[in-house]
PDB file of C-alpha atoms in Angstrom:
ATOM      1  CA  UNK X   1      92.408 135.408  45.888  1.00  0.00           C
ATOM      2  CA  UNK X   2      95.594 133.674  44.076  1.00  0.00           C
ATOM      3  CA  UNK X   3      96.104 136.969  42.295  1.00  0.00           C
ATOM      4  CA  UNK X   4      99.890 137.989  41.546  1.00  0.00           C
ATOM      5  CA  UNK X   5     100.643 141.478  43.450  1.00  0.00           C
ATOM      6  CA  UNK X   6     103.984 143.053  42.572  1.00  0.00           C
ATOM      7  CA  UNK X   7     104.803 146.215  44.955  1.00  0.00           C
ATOM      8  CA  UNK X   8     107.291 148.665  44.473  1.00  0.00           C
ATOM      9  CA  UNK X   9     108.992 150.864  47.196  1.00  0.00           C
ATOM     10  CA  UNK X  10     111.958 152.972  46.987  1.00  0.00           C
ATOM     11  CA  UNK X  11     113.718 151.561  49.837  1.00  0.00           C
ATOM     12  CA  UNK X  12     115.749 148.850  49.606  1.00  0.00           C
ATOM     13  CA  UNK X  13     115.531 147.805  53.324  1.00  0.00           C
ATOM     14  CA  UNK X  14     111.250 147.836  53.010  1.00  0.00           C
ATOM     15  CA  UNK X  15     111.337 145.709  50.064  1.00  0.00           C
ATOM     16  CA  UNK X  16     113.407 143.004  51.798  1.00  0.00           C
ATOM     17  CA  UNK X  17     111.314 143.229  55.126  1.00  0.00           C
ATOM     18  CA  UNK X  18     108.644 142.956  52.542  1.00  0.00           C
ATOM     19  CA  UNK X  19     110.075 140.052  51.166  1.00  0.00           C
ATOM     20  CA  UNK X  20     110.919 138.304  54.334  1.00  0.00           C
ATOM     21  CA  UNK X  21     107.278 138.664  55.318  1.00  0.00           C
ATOM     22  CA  UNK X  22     105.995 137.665  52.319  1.00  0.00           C
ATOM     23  CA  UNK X  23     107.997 134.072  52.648  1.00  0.00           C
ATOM     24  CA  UNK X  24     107.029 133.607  56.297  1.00  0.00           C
ATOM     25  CA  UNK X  25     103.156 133.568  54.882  1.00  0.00           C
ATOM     26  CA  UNK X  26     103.943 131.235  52.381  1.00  0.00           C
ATOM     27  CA  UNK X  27     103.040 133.993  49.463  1.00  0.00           C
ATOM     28  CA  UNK X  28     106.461 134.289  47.401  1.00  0.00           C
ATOM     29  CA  UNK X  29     105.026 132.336  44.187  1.00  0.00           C
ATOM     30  CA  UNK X  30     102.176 135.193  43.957  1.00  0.00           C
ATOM     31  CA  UNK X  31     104.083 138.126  45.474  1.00  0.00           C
ATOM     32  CA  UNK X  32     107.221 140.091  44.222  1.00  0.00           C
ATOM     33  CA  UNK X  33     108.857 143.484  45.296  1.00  0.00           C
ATOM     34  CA  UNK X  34     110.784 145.825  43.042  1.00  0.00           C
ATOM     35  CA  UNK X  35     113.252 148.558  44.548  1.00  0.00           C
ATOM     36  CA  UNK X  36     112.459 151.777  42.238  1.00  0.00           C
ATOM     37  CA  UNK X  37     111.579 154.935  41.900  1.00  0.00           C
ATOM     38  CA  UNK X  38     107.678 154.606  40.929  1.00  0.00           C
ATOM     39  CA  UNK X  39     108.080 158.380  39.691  1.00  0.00           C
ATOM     40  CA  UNK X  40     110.529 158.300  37.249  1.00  0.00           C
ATOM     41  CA  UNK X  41     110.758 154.179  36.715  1.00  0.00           C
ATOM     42  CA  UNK X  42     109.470 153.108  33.293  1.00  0.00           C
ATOM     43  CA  UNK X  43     106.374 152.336  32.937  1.00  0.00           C
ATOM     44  CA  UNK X  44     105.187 149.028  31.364  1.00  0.00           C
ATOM     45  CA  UNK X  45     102.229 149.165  29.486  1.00  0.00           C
ATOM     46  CA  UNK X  46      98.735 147.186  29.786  1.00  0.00           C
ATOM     47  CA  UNK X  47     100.265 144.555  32.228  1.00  0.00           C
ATOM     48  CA  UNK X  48      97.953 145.119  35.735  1.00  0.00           C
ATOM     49  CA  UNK X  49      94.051 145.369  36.098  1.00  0.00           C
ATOM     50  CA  UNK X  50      94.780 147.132  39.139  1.00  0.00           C
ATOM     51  CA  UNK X  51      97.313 149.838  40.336  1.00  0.00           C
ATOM     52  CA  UNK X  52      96.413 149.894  44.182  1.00  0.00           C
ATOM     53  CA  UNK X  53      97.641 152.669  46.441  1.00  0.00           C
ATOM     54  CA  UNK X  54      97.622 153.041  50.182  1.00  0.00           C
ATOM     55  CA  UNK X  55      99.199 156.538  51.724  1.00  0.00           C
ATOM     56  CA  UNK X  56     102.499 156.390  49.319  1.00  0.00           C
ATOM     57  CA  UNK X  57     100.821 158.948  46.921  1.00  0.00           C
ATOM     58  CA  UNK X  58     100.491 161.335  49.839  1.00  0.00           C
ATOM     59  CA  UNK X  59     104.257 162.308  48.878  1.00  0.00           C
ATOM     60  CA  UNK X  60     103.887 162.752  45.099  1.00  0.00           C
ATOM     61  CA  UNK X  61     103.988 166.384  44.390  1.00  0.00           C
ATOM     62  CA  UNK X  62     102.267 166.227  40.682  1.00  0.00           C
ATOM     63  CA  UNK X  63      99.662 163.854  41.086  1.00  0.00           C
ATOM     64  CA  UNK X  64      97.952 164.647  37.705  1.00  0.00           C
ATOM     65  CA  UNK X  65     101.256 163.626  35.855  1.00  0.00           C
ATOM     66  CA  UNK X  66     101.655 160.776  38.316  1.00  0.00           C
ATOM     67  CA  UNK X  67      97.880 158.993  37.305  1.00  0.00           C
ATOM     68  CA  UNK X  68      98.854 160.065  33.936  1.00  0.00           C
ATOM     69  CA  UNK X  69     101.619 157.935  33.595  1.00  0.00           C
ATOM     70  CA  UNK X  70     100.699 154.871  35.717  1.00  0.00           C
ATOM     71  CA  UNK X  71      97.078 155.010  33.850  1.00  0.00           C
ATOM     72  CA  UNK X  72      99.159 153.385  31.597  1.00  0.00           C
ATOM     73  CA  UNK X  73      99.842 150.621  33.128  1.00  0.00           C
ATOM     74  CA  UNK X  74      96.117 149.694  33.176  1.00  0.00           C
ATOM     75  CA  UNK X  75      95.052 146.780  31.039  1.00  0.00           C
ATOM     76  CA  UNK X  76      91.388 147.826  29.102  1.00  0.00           C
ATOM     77  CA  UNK X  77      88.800 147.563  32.081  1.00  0.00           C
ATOM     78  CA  UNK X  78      91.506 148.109  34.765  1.00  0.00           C
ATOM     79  CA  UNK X  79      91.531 150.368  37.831  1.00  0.00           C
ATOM     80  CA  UNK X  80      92.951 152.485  39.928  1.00  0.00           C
ATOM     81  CA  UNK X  81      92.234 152.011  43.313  1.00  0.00           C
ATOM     82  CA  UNK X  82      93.667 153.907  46.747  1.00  0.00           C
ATOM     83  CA  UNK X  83      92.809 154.999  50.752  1.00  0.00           C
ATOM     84  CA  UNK X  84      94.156 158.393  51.255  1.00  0.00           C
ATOM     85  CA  UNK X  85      93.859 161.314  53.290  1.00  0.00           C
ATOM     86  CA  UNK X  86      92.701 164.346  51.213  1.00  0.00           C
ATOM     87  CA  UNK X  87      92.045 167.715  52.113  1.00  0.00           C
ATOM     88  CA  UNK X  88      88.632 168.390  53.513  1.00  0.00           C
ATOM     89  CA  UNK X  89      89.007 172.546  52.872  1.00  0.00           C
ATOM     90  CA  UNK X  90      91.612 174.934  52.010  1.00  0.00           C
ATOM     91  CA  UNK X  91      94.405 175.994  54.500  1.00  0.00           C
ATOM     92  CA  UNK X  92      95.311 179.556  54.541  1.00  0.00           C
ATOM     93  CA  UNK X  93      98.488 180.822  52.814  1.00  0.00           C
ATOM     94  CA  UNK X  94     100.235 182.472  55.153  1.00  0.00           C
ATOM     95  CA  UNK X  95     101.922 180.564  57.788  1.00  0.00           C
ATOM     96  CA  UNK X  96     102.373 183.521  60.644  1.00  0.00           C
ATOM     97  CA  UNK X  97      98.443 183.822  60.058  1.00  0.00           C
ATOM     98  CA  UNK X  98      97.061 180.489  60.401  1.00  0.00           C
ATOM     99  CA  UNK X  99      95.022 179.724  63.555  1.00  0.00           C
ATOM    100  CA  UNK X 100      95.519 175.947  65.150  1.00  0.00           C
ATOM    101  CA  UNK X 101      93.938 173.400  62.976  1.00  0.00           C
ATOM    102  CA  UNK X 102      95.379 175.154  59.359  1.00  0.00           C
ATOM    103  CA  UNK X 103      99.029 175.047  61.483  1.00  0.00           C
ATOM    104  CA  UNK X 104      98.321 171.828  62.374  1.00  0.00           C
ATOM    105  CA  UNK X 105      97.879 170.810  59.021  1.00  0.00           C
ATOM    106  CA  UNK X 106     100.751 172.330  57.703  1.00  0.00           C
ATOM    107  CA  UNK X 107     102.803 170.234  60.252  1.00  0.00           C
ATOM    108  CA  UNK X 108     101.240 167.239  59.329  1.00  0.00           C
ATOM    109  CA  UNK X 109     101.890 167.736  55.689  1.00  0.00           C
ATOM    110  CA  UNK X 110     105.694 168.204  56.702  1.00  0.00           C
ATOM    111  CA  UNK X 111     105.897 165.367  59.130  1.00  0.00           C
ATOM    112  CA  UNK X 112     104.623 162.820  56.097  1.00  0.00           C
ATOM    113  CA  UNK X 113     106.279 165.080  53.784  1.00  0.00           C
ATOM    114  CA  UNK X 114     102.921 165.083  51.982  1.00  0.00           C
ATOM    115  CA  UNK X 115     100.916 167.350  49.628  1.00  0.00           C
ATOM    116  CA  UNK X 116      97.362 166.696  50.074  1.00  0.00           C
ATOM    117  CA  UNK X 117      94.424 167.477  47.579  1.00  0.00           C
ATOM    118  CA  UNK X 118      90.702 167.682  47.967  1.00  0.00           C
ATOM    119  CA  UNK X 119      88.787 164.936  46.744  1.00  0.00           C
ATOM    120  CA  UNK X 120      87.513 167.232  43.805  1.00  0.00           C
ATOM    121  CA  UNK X 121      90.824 167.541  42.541  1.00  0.00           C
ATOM    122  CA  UNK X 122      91.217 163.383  42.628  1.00  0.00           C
ATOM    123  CA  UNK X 123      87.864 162.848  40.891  1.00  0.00           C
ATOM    124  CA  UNK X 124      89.251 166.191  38.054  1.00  0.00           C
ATOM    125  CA  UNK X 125      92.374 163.999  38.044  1.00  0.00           C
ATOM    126  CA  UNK X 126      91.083 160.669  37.076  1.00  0.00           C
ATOM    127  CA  UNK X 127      88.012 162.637  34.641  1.00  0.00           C
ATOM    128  CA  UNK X 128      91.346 164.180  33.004  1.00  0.00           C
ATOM    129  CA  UNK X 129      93.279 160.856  32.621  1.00  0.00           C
ATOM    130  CA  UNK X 130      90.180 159.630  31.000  1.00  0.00           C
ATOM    131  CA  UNK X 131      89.000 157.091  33.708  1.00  0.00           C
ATOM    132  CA  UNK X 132      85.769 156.962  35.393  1.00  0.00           C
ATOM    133  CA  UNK X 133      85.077 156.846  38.668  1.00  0.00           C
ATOM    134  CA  UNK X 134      82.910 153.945  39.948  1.00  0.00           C
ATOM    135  CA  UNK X 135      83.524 153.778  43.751  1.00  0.00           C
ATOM    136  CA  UNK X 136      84.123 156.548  46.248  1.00  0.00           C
ATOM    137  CA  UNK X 137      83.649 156.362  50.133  1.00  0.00           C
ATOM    138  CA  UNK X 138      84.163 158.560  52.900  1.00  0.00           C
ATOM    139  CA  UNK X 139      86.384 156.885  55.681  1.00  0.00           C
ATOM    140  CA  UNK X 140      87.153 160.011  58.188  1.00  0.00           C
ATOM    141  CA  UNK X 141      85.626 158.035  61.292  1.00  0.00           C
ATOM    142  CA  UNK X 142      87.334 154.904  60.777  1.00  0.00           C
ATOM    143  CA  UNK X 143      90.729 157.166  60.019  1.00  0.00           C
ATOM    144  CA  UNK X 144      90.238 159.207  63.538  1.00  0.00           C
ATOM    145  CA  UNK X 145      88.916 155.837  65.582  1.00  0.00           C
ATOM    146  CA  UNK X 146      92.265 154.098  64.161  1.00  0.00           C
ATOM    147  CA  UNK X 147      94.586 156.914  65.197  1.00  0.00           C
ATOM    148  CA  UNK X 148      92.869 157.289  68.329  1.00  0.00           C
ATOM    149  CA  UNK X 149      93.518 154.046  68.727  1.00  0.00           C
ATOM    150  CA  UNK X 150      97.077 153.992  68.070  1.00  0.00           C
ATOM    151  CA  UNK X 151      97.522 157.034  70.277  1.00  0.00           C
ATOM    152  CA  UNK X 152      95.942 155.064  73.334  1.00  0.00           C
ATOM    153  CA  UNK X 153      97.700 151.650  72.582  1.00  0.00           C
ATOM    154  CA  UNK X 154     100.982 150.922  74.502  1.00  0.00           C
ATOM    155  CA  UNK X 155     103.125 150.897  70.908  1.00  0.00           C
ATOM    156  CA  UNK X 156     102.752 155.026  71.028  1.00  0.00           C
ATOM    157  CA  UNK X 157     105.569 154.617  74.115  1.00  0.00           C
ATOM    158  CA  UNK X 158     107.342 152.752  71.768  1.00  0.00           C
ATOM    159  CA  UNK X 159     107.634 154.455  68.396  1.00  0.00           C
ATOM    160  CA  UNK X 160     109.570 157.069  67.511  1.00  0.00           C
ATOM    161  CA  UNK X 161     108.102 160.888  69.248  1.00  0.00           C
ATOM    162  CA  UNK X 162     107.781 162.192  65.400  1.00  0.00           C
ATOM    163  CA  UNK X 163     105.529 158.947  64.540  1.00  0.00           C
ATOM    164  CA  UNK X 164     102.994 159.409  66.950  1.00  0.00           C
ATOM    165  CA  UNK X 165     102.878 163.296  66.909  1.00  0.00           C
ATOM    166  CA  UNK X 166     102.025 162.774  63.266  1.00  0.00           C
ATOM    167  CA  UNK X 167      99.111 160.143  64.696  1.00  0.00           C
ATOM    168  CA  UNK X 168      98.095 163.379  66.557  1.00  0.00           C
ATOM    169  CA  UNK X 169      98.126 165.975  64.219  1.00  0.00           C
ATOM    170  CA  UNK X 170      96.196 163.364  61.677  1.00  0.00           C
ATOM    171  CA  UNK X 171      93.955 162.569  64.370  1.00  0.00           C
ATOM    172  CA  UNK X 172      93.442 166.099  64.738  1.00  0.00           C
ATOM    173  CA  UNK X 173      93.254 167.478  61.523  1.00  0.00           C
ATOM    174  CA  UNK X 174      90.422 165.066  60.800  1.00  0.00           C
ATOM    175  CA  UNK X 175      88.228 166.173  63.743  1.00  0.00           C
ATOM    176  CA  UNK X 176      88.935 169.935  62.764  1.00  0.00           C
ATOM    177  CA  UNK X 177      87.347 168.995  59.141  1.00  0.00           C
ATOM    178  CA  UNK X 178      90.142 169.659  57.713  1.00  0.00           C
ATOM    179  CA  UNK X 179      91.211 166.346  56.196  1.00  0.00           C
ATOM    180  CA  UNK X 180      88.894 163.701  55.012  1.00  0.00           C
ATOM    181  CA  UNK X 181      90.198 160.108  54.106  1.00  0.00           C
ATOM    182  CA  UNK X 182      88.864 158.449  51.391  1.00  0.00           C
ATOM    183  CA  UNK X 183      88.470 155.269  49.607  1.00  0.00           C
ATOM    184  CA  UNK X 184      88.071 155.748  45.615  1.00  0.00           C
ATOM    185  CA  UNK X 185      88.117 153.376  42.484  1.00  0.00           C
ATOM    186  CA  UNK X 186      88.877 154.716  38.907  1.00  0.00           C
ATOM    187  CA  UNK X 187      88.217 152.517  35.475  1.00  0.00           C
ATOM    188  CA  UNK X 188      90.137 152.447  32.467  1.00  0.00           C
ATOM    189  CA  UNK X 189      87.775 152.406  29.551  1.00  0.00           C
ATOM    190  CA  UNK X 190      87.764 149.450  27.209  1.00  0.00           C
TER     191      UNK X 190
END
């Protein structure tokens, strides 16, 4: 789409795998990679008509302050776009009372170090921040076929034991109704 994508990862050995990939496709004039912090980098103002994420907000533990500052970022008419798992319902509290698929949510949150939210607390997010939402889809079958997937492919022998016991419990979690995954699209006002 000759569109000029600039990512941003905290590790310094993803961004250069992410640059060495991005100059064996031939894409370096239109693609850059910046080694930060994306929660406490500055923020430039108006410069992208999209902020696009895909699983790294998973990990942030504020996500209202997070889309408050990146909103920011959004020229007039810009959007905020991301896949994510969410949670479908509320776990229980207590840890020593939770039966199997709450437990197994709570271990899937520590594996990916996440902190999932419902996708009611996404749409209060964006509604707060001011932006609208024009797109949201439910993608919980495609999520479970793909893990299911990965589980049954020969790379599970191959990856790390914690890796694909997180493909499990994800897998799981999902066909417990307990995590959705969803596609949503947010617009800045002009």
């Amino acid at each position: 789409y000759e569109c000029q994508v600039r990512g941003i990862d905290l590790s310094d050995k993803r961004c250069r795998e992410a640059d060495s990939l991005t100059n064996l496709v031939g894409l370096s004039h239109l693609v850059s990679f910046q080694c930060d912090d994306f929660l406490t980098m500055e923020v430039p103002a108006g410069l992208y008509d999209i902020l696009w994420g895909q699983g790294a907000w998973l990990q942030v533990p504020d996500k209202r302050d997070f889309v408050q500052r990146w909103s920011g970022c959004l020229a007039e008419g810009g959007r905020i776009a991301f896949e994510h798992a969410c949670l479908a319902r509320p776990a229980k509290e207590a840890p020593e009372e939770q039966p199997a698929p709450e437990k197994a949510l709570a271990e899937l949150e520590s594996s990916w170090q996440a902190h999932l939210i419902s996708p009611q607390n996404w749409l209060d997010i964006f509604a707060a921040t001011g932006l609208t939402v024009v797109h949201q889809e439910d993608h919980t079958q495609i999520f479970v076929d793909y893990y299911t997937r990965l589980l049954q492919s020969t790379l599970a022998g191959r990856v790390p034991s914690a890796e694909s016991e997180g493909w499990r419990r994800a897998r799981d979690c999902a066909d417990a109704g307990i995590i959705s995954y969803l596609r949503l699209v947010a617009e800045k006002s002009a």
